[in-house]
PDB file of C-alpha atoms in Angstrom:
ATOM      1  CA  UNK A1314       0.000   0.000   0.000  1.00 40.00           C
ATOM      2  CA  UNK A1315       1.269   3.090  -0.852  1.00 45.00           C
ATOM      3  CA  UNK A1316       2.563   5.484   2.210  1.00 50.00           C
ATOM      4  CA  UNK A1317       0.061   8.421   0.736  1.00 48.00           C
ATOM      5  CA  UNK A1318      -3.178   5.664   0.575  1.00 68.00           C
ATOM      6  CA  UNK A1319      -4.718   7.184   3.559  1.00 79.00           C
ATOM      7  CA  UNK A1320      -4.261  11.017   3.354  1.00 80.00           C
ATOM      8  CA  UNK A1321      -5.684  10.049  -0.702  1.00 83.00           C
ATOM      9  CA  UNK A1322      -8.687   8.651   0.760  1.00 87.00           C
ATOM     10  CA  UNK A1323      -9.409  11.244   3.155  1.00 90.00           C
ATOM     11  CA  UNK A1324      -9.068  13.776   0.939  1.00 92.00           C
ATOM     12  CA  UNK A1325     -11.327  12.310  -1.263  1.00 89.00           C
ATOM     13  CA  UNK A1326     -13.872  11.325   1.392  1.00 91.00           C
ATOM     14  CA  UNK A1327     -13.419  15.662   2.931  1.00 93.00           C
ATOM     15  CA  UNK A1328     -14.204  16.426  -1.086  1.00 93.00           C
ATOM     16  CA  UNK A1329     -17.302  14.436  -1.694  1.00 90.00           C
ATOM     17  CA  UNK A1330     -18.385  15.175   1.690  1.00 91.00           C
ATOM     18  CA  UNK A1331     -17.818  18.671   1.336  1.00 91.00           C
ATOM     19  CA  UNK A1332     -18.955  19.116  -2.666  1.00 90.00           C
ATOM     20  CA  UNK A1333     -20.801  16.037  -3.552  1.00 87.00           C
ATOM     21  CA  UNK A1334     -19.841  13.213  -5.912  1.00 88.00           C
ATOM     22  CA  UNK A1335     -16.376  14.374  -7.400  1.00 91.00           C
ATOM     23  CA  UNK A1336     -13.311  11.867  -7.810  1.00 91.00           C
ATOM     24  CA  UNK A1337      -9.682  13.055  -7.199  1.00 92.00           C
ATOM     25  CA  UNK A1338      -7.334  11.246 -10.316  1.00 91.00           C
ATOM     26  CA  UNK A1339      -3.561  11.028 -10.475  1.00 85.00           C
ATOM     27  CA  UNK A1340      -2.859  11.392  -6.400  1.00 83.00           C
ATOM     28  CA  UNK A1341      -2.645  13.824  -3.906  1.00 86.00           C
ATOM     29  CA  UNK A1342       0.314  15.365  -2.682  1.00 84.00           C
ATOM     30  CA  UNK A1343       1.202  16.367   0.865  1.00 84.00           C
ATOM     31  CA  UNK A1344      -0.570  19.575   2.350  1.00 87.00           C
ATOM     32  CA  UNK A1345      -3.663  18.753   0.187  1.00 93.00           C
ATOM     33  CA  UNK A1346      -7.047  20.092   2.567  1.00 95.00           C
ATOM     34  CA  UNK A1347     -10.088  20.142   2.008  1.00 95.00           C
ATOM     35  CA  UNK A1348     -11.900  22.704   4.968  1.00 94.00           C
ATOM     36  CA  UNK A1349     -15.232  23.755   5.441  1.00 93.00           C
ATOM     37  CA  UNK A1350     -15.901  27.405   6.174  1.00 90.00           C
ATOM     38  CA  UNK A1351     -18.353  30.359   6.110  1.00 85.00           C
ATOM     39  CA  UNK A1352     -18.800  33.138   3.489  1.00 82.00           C
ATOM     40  CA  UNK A1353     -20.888  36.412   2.915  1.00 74.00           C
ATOM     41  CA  UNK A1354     -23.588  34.192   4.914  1.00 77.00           C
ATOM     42  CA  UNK A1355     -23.099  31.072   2.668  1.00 85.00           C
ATOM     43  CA  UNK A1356     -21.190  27.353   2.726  1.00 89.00           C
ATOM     44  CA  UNK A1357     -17.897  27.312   1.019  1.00 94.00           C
ATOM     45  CA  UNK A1358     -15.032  25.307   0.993  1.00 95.00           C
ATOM     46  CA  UNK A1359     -11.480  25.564   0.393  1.00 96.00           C
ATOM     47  CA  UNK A1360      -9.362  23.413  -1.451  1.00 96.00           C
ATOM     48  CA  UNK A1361      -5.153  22.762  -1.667  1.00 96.00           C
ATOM     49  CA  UNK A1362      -3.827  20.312  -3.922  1.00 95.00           C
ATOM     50  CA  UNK A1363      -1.955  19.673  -6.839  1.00 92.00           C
ATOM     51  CA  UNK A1364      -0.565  17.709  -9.690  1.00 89.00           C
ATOM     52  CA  UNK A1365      -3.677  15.766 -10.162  1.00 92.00           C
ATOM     53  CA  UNK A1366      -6.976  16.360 -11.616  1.00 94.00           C
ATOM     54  CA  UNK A1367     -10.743  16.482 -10.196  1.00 95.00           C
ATOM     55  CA  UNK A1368     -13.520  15.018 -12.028  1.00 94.00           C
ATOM     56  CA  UNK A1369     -17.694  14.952 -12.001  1.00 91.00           C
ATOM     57  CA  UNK A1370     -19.111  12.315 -13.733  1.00 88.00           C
ATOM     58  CA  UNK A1371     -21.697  13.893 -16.062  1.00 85.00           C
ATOM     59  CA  UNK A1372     -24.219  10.984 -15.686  1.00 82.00           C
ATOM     60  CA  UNK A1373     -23.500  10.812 -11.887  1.00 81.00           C
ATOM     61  CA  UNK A1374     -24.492  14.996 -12.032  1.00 80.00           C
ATOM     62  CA  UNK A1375     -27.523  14.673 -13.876  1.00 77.00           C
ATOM     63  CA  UNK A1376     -28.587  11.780 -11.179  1.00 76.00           C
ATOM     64  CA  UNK A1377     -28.006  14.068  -8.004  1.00 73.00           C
ATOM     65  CA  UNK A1378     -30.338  15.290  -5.389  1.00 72.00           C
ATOM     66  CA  UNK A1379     -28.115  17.850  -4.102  1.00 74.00           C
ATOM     67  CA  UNK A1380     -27.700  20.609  -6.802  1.00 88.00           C
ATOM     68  CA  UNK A1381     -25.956  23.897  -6.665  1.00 91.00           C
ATOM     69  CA  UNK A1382     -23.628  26.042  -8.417  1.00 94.00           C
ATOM     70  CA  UNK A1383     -19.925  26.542  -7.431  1.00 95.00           C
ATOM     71  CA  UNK A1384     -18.346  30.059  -7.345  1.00 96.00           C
ATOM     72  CA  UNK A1385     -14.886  28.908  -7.416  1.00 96.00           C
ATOM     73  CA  UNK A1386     -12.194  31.704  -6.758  1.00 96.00           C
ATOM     74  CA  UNK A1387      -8.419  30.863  -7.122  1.00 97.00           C
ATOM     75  CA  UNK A1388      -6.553  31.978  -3.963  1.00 96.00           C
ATOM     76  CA  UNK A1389      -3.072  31.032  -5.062  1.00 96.00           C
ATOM     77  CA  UNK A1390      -1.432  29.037  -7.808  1.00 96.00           C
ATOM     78  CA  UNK A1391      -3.400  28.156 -11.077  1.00 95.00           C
ATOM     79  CA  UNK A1392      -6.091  25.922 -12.134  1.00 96.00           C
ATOM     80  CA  UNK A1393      -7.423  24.574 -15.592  1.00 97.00           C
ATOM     81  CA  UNK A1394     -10.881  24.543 -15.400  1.00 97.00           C
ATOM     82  CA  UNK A1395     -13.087  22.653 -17.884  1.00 96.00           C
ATOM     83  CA  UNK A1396     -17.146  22.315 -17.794  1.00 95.00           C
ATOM     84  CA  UNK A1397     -18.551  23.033 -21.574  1.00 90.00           C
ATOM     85  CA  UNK A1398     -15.428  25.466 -22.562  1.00 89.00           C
ATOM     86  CA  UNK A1399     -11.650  25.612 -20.779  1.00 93.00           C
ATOM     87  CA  UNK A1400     -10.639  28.076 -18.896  1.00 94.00           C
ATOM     88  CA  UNK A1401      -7.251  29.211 -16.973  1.00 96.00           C
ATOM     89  CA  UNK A1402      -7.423  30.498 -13.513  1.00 97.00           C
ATOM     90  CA  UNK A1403      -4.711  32.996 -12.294  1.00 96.00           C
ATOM     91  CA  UNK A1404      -5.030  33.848  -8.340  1.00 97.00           C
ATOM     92  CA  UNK A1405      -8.091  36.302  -7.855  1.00 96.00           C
ATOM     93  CA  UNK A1406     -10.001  34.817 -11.122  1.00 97.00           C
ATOM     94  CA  UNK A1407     -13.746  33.279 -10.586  1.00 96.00           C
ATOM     95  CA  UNK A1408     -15.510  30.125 -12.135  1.00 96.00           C
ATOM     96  CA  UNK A1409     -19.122  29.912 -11.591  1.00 96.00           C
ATOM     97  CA  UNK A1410     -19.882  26.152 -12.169  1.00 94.00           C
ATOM     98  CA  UNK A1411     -23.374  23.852 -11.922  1.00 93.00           C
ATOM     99  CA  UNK A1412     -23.195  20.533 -10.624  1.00 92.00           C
ATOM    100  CA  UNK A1413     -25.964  19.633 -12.721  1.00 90.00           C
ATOM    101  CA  UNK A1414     -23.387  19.153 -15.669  1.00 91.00           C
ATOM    102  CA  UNK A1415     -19.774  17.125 -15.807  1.00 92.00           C
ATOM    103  CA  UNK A1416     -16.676  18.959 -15.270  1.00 94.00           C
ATOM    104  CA  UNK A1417     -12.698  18.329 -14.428  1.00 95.00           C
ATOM    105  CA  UNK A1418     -10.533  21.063 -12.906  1.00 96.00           C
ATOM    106  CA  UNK A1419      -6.918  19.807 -13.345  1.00 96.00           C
ATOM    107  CA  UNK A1420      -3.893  21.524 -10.981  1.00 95.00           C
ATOM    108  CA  UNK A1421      -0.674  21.148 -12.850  1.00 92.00           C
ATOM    109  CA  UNK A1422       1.114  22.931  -9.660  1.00 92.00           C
ATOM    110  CA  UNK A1423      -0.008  23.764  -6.149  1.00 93.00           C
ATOM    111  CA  UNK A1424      -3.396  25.174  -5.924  1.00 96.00           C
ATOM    112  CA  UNK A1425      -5.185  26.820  -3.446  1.00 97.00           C
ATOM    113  CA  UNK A1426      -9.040  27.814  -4.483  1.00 97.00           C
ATOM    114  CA  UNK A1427     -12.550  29.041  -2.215  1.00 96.00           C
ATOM    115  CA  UNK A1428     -15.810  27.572  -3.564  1.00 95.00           C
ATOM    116  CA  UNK A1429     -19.136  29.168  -2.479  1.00 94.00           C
ATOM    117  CA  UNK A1430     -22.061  27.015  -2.723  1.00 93.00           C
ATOM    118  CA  UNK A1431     -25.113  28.428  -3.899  1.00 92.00           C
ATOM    119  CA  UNK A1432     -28.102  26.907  -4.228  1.00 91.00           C
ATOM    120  CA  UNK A1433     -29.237  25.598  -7.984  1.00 91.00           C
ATOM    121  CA  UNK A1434     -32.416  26.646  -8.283  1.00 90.00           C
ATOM    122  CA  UNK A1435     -32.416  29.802  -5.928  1.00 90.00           C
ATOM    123  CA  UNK A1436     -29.541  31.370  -8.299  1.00 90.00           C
ATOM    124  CA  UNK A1437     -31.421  30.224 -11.800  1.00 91.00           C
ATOM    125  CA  UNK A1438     -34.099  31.947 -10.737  1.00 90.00           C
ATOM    126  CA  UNK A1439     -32.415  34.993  -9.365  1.00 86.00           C
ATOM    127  CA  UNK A1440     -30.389  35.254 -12.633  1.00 87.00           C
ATOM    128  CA  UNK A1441     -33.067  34.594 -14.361  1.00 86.00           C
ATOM    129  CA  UNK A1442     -31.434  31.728 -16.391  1.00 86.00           C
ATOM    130  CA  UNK A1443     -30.020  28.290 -15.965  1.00 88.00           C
ATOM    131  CA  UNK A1444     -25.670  28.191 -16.744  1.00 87.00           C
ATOM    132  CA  UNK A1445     -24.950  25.268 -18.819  1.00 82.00           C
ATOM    133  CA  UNK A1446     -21.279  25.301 -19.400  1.00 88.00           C
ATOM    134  CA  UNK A1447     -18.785  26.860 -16.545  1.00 92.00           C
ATOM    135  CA  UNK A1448     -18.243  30.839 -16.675  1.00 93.00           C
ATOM    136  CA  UNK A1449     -14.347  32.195 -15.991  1.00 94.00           C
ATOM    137  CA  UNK A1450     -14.678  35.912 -14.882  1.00 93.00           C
ATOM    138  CA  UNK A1451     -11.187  37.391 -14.879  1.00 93.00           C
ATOM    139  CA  UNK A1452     -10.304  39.308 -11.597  1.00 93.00           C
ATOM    140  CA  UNK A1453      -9.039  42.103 -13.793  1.00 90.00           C
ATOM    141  CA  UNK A1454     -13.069  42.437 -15.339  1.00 91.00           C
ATOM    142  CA  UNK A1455     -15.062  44.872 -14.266  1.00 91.00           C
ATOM    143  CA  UNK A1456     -17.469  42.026 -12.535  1.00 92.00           C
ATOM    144  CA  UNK A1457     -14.498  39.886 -11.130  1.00 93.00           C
ATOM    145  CA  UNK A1458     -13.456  43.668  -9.162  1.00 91.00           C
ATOM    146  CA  UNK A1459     -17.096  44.000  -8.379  1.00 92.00           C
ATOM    147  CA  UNK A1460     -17.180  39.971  -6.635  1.00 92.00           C
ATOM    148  CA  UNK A1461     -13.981  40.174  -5.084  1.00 91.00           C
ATOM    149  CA  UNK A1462     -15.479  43.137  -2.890  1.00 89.00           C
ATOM    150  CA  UNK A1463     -18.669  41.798  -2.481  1.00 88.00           C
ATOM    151  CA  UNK A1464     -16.723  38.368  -1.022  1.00 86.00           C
ATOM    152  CA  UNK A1465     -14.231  40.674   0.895  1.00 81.00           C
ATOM    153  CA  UNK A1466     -17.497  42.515   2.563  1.00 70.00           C
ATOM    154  CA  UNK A1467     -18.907  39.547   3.922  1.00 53.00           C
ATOM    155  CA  UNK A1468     -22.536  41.228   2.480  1.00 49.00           C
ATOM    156  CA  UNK A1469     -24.703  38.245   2.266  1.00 48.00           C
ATOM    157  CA  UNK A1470     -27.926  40.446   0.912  1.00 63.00           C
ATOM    158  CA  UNK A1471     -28.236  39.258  -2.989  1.00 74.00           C
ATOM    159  CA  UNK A1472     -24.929  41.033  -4.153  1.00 82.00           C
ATOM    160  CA  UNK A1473     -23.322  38.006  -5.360  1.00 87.00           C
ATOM    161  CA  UNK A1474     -26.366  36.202  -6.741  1.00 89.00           C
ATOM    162  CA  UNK A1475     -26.890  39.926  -9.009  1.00 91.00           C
ATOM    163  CA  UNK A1476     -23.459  40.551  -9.940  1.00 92.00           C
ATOM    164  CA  UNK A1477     -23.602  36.569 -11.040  1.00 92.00           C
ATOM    165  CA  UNK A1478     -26.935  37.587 -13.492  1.00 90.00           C
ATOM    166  CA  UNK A1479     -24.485  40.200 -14.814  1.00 90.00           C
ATOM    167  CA  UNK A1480     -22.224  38.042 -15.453  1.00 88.00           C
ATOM    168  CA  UNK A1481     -24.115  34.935 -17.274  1.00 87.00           C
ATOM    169  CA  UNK A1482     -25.992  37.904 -19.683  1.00 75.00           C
ATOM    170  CA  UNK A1483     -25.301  36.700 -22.992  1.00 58.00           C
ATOM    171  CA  UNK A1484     -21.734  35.414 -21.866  1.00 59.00           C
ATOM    172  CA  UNK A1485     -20.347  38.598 -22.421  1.00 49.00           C
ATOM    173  CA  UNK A1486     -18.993  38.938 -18.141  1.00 47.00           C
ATOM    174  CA  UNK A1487     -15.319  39.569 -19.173  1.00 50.00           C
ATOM    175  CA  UNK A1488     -16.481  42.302 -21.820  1.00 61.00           C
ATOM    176  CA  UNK A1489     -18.789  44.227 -19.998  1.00 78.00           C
ATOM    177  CA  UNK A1490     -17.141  47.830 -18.952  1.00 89.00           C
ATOM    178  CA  UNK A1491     -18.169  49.787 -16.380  1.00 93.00           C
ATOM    179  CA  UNK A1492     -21.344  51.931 -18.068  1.00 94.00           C
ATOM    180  CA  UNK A1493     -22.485  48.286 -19.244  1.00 92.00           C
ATOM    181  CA  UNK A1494     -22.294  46.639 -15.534  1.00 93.00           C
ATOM    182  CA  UNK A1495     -24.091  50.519 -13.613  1.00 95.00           C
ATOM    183  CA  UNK A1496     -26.934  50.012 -16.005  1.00 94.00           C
ATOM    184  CA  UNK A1497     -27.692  46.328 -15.559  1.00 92.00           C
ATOM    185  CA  UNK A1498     -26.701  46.305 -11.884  1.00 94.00           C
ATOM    186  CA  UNK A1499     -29.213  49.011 -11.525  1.00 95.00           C
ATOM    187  CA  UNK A1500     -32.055  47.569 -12.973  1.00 93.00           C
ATOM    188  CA  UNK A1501     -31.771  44.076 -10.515  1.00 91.00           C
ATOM    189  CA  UNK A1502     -31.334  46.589  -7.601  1.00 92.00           C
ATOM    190  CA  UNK A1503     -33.466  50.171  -8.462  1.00 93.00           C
ATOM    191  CA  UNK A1504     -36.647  48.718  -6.146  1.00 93.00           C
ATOM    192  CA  UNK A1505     -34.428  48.482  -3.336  1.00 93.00           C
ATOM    193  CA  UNK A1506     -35.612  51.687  -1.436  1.00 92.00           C
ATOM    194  CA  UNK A1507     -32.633  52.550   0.355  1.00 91.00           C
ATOM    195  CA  UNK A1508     -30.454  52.379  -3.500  1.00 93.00           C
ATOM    196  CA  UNK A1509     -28.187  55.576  -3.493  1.00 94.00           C
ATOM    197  CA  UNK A1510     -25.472  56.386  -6.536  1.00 96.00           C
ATOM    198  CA  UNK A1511     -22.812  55.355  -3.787  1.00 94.00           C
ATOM    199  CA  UNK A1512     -24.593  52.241  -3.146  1.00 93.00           C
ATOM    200  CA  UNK A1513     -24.384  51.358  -6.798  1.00 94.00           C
ATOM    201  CA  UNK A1514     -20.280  52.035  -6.801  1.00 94.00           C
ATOM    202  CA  UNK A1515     -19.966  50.450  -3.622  1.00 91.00           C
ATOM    203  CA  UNK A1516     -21.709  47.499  -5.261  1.00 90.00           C
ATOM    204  CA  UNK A1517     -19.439  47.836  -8.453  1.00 92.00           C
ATOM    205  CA  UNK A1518     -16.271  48.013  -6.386  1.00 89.00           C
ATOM    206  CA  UNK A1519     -14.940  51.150  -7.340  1.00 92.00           C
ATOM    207  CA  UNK A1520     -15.202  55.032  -5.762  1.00 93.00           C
ATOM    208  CA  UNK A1521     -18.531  56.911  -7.088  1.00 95.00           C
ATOM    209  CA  UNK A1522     -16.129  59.703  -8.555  1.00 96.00           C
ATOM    210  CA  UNK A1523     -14.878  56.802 -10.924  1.00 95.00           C
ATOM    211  CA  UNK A1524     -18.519  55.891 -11.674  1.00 96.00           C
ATOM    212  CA  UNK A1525     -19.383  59.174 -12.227  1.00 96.00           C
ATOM    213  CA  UNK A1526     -16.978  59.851 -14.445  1.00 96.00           C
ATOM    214  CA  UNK A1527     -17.835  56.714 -16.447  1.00 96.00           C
ATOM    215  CA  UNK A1528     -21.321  57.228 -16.816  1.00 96.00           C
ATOM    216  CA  UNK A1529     -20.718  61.506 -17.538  1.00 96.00           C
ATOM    217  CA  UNK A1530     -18.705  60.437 -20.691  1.00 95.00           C
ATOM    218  CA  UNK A1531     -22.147  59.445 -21.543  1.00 93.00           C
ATOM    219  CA  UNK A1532     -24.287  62.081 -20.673  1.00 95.00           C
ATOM    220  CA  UNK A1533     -25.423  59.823 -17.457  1.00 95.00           C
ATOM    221  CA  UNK A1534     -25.582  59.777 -13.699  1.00 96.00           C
ATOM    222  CA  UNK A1535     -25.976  57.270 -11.519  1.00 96.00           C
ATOM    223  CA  UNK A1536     -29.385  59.102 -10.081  1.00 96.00           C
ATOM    224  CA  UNK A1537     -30.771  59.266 -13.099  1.00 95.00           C
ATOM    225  CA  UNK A1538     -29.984  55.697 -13.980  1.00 96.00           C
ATOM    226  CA  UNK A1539     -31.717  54.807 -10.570  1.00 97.00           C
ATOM    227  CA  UNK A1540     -34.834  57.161 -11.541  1.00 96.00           C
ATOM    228  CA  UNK A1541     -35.414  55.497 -14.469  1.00 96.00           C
ATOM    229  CA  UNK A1542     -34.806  52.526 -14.028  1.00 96.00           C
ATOM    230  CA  UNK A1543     -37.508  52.892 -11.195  1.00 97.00           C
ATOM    231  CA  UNK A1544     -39.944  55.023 -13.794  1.00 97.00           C
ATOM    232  CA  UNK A1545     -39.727  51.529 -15.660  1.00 96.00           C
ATOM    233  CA  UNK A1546     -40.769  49.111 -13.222  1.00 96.00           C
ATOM    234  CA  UNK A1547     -43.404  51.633 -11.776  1.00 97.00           C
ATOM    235  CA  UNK A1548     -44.997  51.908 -15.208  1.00 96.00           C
ATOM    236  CA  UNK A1549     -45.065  48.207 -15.858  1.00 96.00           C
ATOM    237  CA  UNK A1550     -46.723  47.747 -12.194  1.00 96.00           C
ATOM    238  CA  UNK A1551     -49.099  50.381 -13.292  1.00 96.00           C
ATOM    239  CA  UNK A1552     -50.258  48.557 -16.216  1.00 94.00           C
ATOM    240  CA  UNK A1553     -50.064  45.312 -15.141  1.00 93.00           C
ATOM    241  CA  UNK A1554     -51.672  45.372 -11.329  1.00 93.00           C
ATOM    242  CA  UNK A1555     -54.929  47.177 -11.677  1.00 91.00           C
ATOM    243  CA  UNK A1556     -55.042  45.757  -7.848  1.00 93.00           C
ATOM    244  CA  UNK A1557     -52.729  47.885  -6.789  1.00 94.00           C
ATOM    245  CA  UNK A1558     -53.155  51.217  -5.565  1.00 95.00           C
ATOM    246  CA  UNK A1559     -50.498  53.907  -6.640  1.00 95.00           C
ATOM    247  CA  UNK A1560     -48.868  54.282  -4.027  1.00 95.00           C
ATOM    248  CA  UNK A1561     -48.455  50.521  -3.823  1.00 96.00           C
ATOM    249  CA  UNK A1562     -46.975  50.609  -7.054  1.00 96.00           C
ATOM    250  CA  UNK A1563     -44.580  53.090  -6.222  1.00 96.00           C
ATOM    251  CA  UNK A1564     -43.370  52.181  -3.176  1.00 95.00           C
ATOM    252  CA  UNK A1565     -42.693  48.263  -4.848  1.00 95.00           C
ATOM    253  CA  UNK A1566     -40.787  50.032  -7.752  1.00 96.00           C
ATOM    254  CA  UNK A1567     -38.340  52.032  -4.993  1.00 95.00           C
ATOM    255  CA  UNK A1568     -39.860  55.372  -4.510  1.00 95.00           C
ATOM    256  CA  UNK A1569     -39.820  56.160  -1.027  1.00 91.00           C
ATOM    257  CA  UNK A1570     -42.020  59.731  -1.450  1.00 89.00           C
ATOM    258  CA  UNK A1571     -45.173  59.838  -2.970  1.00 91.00           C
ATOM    259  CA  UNK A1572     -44.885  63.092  -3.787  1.00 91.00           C
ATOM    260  CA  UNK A1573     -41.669  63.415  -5.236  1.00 92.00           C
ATOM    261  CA  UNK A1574     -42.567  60.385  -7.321  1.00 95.00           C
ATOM    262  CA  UNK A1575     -45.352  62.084  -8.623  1.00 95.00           C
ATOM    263  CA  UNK A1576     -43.356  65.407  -9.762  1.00 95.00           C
ATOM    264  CA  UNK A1577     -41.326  62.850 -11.197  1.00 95.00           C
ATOM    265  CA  UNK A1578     -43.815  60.807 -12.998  1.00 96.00           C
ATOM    266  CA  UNK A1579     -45.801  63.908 -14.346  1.00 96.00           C
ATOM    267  CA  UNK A1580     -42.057  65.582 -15.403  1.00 95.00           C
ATOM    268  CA  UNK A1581     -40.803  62.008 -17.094  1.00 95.00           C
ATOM    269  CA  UNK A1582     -44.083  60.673 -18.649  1.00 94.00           C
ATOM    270  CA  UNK A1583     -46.174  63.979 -19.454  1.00 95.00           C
ATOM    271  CA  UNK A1584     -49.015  62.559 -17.625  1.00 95.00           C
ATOM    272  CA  UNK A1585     -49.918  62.014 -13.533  1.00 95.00           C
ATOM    273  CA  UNK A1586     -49.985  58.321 -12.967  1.00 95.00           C
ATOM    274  CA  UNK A1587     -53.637  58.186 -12.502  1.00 94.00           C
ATOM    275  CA  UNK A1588     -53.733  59.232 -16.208  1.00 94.00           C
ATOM    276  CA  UNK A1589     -50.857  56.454 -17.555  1.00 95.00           C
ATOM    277  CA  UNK A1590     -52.921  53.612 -15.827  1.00 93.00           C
ATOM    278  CA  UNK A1591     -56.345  54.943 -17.560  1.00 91.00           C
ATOM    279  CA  UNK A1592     -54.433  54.851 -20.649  1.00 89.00           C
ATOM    280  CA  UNK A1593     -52.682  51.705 -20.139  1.00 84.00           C
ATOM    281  CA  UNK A1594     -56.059  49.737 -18.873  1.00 79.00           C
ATOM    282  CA  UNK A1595     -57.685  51.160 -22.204  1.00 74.00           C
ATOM    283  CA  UNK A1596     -55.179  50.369 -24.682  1.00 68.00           C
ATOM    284  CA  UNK A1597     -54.640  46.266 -22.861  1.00 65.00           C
ATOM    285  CA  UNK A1598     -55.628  43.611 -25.270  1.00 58.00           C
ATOM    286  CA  UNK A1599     -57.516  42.244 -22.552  1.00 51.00           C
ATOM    287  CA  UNK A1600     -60.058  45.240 -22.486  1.00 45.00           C
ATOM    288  CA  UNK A1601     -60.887  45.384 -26.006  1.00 41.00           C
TER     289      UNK A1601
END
């Protein structure tokens, strides 16, 4: 029996255990961990190894009960990551990977990586899609600077799940700049009442000057983004939900003054919001 048998086998056993049904090929060298810990309010896990390779059966993920996704950040080292397409991890770079499909991550050298667990169907839903081949969001991206403060703040309060929904949108995460990121960030988070412009750079991980300056070379602010993006939802509501009173409608769409969000309305639309949902109930297919 080989002198390394039993630190193999527990390894393995802390992995599957830890991550479900993966199967460690080609070894494990001294040092390798697997430890359980706590992040931004969710399970995670960290992993050291290297020179060997980590695989999930893609029948044996289709067949579990236990689904979720894996935000894997590299801490130190490098990784070679491969679930659909193959990807290179440098230290600070993310995966976002779903059990529900087969992968192997192979560690040429020592490797030291954090995986969040998030639940499967709790994400999809949140994102508003379902990921079918791994993700690799560079650290250097304006949505891998944007995770690695929401994992360094500990905020457990949706950040991660909405900077993830940025970052599955039409698989363009690495190529999104910073205008692109404000504008879809703010439309997940405009109903949240309490949303300020520094919020929204806090939640991009970089100063509001720098986010002001990035939405100015557009003729935006981040105020305006916020506005509108709650004029949006507010005008849906008030065409959709006949059962809803106004006020309803605007304080669910993120307007904490009824007053100011009527200015606003009657400024933005031409038109009280009395008037918009006349309109709107008028013009439905379903009164016709």
């Amino acid at each position: 029996m080989s002198r390394h048998r039993p630190h193999e086998m527990r390894f393995g056993a802390d992995l599957r255990a830890a991550c479900g049904a993966f199967t460690v090929v080609g070894g494990v060298a001294k040092g390798a961990f697997v430890r359980k810990r706590s992040l931004c309010g969710r399970q995670a896990v960290q992993v050291a190894t290297a020179r060997n390779a980590i695989l999930h059966d893609e029948r044996v993920a289709r067949s579990e009960d236990r689904a979720h996704y894996f935000l894997i950040r590299q801490l130190g080292g490098s990784a070679r990551m491969d679930q659909g397409r193959s990807s290179v991890l440098s230290p600070g770079d993310f995966f976002l990977a779903t059990s529900r499909e087969g992968s192997e991550f192979s560690y040429p050298s020592a490797s030291l990586q954090l995986s969040i667990h998030l639940p499967h169907d709790e994400l999809s839903r949140l994102m508003g899609t379902t990921l079918a081949v791994g993700r690799h969001i560079a650290f250097d991206s304006v949505i891998g600077r944007a995770l690695d403060r929401a994992c360094r703040g500990g905020g457990a309060d949706r950040g991660l799940e909405d900077l993830l929904a940025l970052a599955v949108r039409d698989g363009a995460a690495p190529d999104l700049d910073l205008v692109d990121a404000a504008i879809g960030l703010t439309a997940r988070r405009a109903r949240d009442i309490a949303l300020t412009p520094r919020d929204l750079a806090d939640l991009l991980g970089v100063s509001l000057r720098r986010l002001q300056r990035a939405l100015a070379a557009q003729q935006l602010t981040a105020g305006r983004l916020i506005q509108q993006a709650r004029l949006t939802h507010v005008r849906r509501l008030l065409a959709e939900r006949p059962d809803l009173t106004i006020l309803a409608c605007a304080t669910e769409a993120g307007f904490a003054d009824i007053s100011g969000f009527n200015r606003v309305f009657r400024r933005e639309c031409n038109m009280t919001p009395g008037q918009f949902r006349q309109a709107a109930c008028r013009d439905s297919p379903r009164r016709r």
